[in-house]
Tab-separated table of C-alpha atoms in Angstrom:
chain	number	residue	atom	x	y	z
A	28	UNK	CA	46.809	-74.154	197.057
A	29	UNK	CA	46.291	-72.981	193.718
A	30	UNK	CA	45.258	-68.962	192.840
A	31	UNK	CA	42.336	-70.310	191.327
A	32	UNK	CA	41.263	-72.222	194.608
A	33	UNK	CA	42.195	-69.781	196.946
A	34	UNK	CA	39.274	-67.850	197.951
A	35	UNK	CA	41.958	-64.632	199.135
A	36	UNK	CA	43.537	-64.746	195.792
A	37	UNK	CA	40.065	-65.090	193.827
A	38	UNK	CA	39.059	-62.029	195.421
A	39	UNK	CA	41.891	-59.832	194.688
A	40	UNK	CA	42.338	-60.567	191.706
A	41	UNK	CA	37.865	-59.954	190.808
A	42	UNK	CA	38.586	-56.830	192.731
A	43	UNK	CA	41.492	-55.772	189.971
A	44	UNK	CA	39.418	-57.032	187.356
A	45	UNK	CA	36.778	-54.784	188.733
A	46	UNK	CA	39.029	-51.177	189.358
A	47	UNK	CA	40.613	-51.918	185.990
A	48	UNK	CA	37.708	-52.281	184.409
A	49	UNK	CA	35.959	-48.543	185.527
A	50	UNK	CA	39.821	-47.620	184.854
A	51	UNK	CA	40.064	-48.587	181.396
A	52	UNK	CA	36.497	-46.842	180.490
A	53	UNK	CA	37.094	-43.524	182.257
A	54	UNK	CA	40.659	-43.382	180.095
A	55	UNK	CA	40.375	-45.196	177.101
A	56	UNK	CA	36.271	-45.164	176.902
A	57	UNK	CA	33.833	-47.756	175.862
A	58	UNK	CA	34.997	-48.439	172.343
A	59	UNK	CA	38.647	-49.564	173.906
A	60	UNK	CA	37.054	-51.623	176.913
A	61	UNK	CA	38.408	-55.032	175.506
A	62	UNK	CA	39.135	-57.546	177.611
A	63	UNK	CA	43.207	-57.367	176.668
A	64	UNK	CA	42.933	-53.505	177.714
A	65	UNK	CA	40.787	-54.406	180.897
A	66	UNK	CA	43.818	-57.147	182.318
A	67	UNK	CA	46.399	-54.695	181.307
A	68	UNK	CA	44.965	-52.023	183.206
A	69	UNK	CA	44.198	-54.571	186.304
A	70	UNK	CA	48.031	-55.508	185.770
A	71	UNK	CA	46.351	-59.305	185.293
A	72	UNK	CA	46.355	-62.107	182.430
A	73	UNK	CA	43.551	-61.300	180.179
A	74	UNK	CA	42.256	-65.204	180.408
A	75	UNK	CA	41.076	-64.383	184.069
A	76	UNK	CA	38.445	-61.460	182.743
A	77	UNK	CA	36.598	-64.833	181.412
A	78	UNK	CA	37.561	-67.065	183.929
A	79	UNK	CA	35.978	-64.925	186.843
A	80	UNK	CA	33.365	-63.419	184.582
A	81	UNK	CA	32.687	-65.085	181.245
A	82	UNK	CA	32.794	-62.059	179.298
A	83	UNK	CA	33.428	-58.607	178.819
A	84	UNK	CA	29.599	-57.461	178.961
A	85	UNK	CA	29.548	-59.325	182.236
A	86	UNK	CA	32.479	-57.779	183.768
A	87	UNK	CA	31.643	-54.087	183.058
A	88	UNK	CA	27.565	-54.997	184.213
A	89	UNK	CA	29.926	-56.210	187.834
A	90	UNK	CA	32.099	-53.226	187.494
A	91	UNK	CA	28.960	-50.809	187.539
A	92	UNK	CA	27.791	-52.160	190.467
A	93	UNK	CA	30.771	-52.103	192.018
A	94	UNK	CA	31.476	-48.810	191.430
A	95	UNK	CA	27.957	-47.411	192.556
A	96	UNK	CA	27.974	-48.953	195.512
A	97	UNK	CA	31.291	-48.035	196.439
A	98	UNK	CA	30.441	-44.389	196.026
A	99	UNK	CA	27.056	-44.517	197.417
A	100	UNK	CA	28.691	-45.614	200.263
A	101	UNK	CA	31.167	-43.050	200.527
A	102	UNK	CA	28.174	-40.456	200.852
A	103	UNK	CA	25.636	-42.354	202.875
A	104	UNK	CA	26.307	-40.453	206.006
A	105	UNK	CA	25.911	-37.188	204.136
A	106	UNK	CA	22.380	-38.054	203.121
A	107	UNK	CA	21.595	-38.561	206.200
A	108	UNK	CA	22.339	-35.054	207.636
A	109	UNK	CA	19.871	-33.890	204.532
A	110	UNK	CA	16.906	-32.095	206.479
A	111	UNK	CA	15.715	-29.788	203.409
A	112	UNK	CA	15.624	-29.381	199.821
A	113	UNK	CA	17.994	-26.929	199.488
A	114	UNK	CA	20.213	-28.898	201.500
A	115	UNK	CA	19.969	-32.013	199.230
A	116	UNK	CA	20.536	-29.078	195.968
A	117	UNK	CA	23.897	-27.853	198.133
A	118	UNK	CA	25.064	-31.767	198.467
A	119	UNK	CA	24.004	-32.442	194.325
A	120	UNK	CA	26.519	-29.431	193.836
A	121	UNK	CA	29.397	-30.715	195.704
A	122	UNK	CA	29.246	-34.321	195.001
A	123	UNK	CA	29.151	-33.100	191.617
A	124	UNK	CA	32.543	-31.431	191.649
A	125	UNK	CA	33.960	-34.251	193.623
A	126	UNK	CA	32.559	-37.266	191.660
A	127	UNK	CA	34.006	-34.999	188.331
A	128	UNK	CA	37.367	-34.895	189.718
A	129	UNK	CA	37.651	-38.243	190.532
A	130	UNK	CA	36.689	-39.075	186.641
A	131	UNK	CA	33.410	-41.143	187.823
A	132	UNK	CA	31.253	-38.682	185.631
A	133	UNK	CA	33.511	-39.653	182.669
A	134	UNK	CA	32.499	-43.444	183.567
A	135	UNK	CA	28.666	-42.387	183.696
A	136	UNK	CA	28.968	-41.320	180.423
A	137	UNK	CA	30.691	-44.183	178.673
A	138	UNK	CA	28.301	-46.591	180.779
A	139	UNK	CA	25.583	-44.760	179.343
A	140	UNK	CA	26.734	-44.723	175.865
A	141	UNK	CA	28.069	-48.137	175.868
A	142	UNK	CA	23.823	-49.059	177.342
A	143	UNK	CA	22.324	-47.903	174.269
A	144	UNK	CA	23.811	-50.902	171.966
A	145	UNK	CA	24.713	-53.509	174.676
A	146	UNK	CA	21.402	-54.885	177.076
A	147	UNK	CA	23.293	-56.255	179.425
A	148	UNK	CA	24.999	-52.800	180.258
A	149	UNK	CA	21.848	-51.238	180.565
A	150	UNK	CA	20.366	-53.119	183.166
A	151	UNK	CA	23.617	-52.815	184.941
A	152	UNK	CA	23.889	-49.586	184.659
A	153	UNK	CA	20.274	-48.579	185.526
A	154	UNK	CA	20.766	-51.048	188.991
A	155	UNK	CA	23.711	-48.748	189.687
A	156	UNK	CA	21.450	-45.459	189.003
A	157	UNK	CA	18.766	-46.801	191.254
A	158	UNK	CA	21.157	-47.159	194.339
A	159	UNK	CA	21.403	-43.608	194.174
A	160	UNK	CA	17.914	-42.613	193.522
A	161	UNK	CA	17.014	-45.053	196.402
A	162	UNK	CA	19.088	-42.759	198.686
A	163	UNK	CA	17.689	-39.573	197.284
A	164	UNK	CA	14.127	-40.848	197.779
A	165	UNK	CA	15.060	-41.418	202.181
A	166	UNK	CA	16.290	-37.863	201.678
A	167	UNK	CA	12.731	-36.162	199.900
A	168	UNK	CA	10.347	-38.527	201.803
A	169	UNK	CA	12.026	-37.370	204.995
A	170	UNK	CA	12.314	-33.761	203.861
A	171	UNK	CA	8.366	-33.330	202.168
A	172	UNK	CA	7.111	-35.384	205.433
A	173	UNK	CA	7.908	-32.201	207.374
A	174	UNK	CA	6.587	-30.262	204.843
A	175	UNK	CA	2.702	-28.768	203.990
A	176	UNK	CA	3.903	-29.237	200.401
A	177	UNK	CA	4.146	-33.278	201.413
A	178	UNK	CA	0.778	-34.378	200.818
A	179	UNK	CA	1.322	-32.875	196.606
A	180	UNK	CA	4.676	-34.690	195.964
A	181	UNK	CA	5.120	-38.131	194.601
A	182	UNK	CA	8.372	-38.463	196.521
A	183	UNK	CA	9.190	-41.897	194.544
A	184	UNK	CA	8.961	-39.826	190.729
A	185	UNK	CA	10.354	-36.789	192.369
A	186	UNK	CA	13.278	-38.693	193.241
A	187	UNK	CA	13.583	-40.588	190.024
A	188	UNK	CA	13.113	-36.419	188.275
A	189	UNK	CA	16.082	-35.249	190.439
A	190	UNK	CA	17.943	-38.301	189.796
A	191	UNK	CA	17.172	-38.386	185.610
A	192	UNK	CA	18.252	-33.986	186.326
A	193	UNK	CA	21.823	-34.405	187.538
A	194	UNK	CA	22.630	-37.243	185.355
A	195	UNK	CA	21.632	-35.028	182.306
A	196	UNK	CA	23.403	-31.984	184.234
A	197	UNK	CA	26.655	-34.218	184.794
A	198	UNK	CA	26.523	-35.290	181.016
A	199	UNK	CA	25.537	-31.509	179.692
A	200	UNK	CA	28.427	-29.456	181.879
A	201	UNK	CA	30.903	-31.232	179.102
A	202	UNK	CA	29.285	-29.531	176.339
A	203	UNK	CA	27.676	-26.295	178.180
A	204	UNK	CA	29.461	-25.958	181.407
A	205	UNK	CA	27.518	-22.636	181.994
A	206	UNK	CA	23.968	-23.611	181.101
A	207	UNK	CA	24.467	-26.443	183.587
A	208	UNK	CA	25.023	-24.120	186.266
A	209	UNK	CA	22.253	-21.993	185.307
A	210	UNK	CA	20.269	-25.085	185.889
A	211	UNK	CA	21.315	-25.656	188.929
A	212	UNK	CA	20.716	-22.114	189.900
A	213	UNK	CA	17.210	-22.696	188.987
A	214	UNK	CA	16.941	-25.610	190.816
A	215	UNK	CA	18.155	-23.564	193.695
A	216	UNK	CA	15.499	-21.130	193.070
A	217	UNK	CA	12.682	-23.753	193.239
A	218	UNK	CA	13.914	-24.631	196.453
A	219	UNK	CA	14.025	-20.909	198.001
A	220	UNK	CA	9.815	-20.586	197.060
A	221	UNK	CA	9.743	-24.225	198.764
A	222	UNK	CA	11.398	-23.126	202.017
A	223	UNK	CA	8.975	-19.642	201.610
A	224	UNK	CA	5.975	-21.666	201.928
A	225	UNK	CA	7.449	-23.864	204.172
A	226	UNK	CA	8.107	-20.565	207.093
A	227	UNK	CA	3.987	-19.305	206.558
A	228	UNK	CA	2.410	-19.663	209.983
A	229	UNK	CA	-0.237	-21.948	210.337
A	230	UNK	CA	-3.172	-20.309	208.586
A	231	UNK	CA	-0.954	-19.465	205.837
A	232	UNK	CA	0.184	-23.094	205.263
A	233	UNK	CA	-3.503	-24.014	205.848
A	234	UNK	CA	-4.487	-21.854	203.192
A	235	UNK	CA	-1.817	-22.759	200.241
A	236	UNK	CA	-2.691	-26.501	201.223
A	237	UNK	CA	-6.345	-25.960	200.452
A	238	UNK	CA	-5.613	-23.636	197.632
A	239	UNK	CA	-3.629	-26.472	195.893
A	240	UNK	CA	-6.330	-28.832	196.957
A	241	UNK	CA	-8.481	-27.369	194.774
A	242	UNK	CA	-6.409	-26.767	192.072
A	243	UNK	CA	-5.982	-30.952	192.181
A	244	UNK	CA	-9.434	-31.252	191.905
């Protein structure tokens, strides 16, 4: 049986295309993602980056996906164990550092950069974004349900706002690596008043909840 009719084979060798691919743009960046650098990388011959995906464009918009859901994956469980906003601030912190040292926040970048010129990328590359905001959004609807700040939060934006913050924190910390921090310590802040409110008695809670009734008119 042929490579190109063995299902196995075809496989392997999307799943090279695929690695080599996020490979090539965290070292070389988007300006040297060619299809020749692509199959190098993948260890490949560069005819099968159009035989199993028709084009470059096509083949980072797979790679994106790929990637995302890979690491979305990888922290899943994590998520899950969220029960509070600080918590989910603590996680953002540490995935941070690990998704940096494993040079995915250099591919964010060049995904993003490459998006602005090249449509097909963008859509890719926001799917991949909303995998992630999907998983903070379980996290803050879970979190605010418990909360008597709940009823006030628009847990779908919020979690699109958090999402849109550490992708501009991830991007800033190569230019600023102390002002993002200080974000984050604000962030952090935000989520200590949060948790203050949250541990008024009853009345108290009562109270702010009418307060900001009123104040929404």
């Amino acid at each position: 049986m042929s490579a190109a009719k063995d299902p196995a084979k075809s496989l392997e060798t999307r799943t090279k295309l695929l690695d080599g691919a996020l490979r090539t743009l965290t070292e070389q960046g988007i300006a040297k993602t060619s299809a020749r650098n692509i199959a190098a990388t993948a260890g490949v011959n560069q005819a099968l980056v159009f035989y199993h995906f028709g084009s470059v464009d096509e083949l980072l918009a797979a790679a994106c996906r790929h990637g995302t859901e890979q690491r979305v994956s990888l922290y899943r469980e994590r998520l899950a164990e969220i029960d509070s906003l600080a918590g989910l601030l603590a996680f953002g912190r540490e995935m941070h550092e690990e998704e940096r040292e494993a040079g995915h926040v250099a591919v964010l970048g060049q995904l993003l950069a490459g998006s602005q010129t090249q449509p097909r990328l963008a859509v890719a590359t926001a799917a991949g974004l909303a995998l992630w905001i999907e998983e903070i959004e379980k996290v803050l609807t879970r979190v605010l349900s418990a909360s008597p700040l709940g009823e006030f939060v628009d847990a779908v934006g919020l979690a699109r706002a958090v999402g849109a913050s550490f992708v501009g924190m991830e991007l800033y910390e190569g230019v600023d690596a102390e002002g993002a921090g200080r974000a984050l310590d604000s962030l952090e802040s935000l989520s200590l008043l949060v948790s203050a409110v949250e541990d008024l008695g009853p009345l108290a809670q009562r109270a702010v909840r009418h307060r900001l009734r009123k104040v929404r008119g």
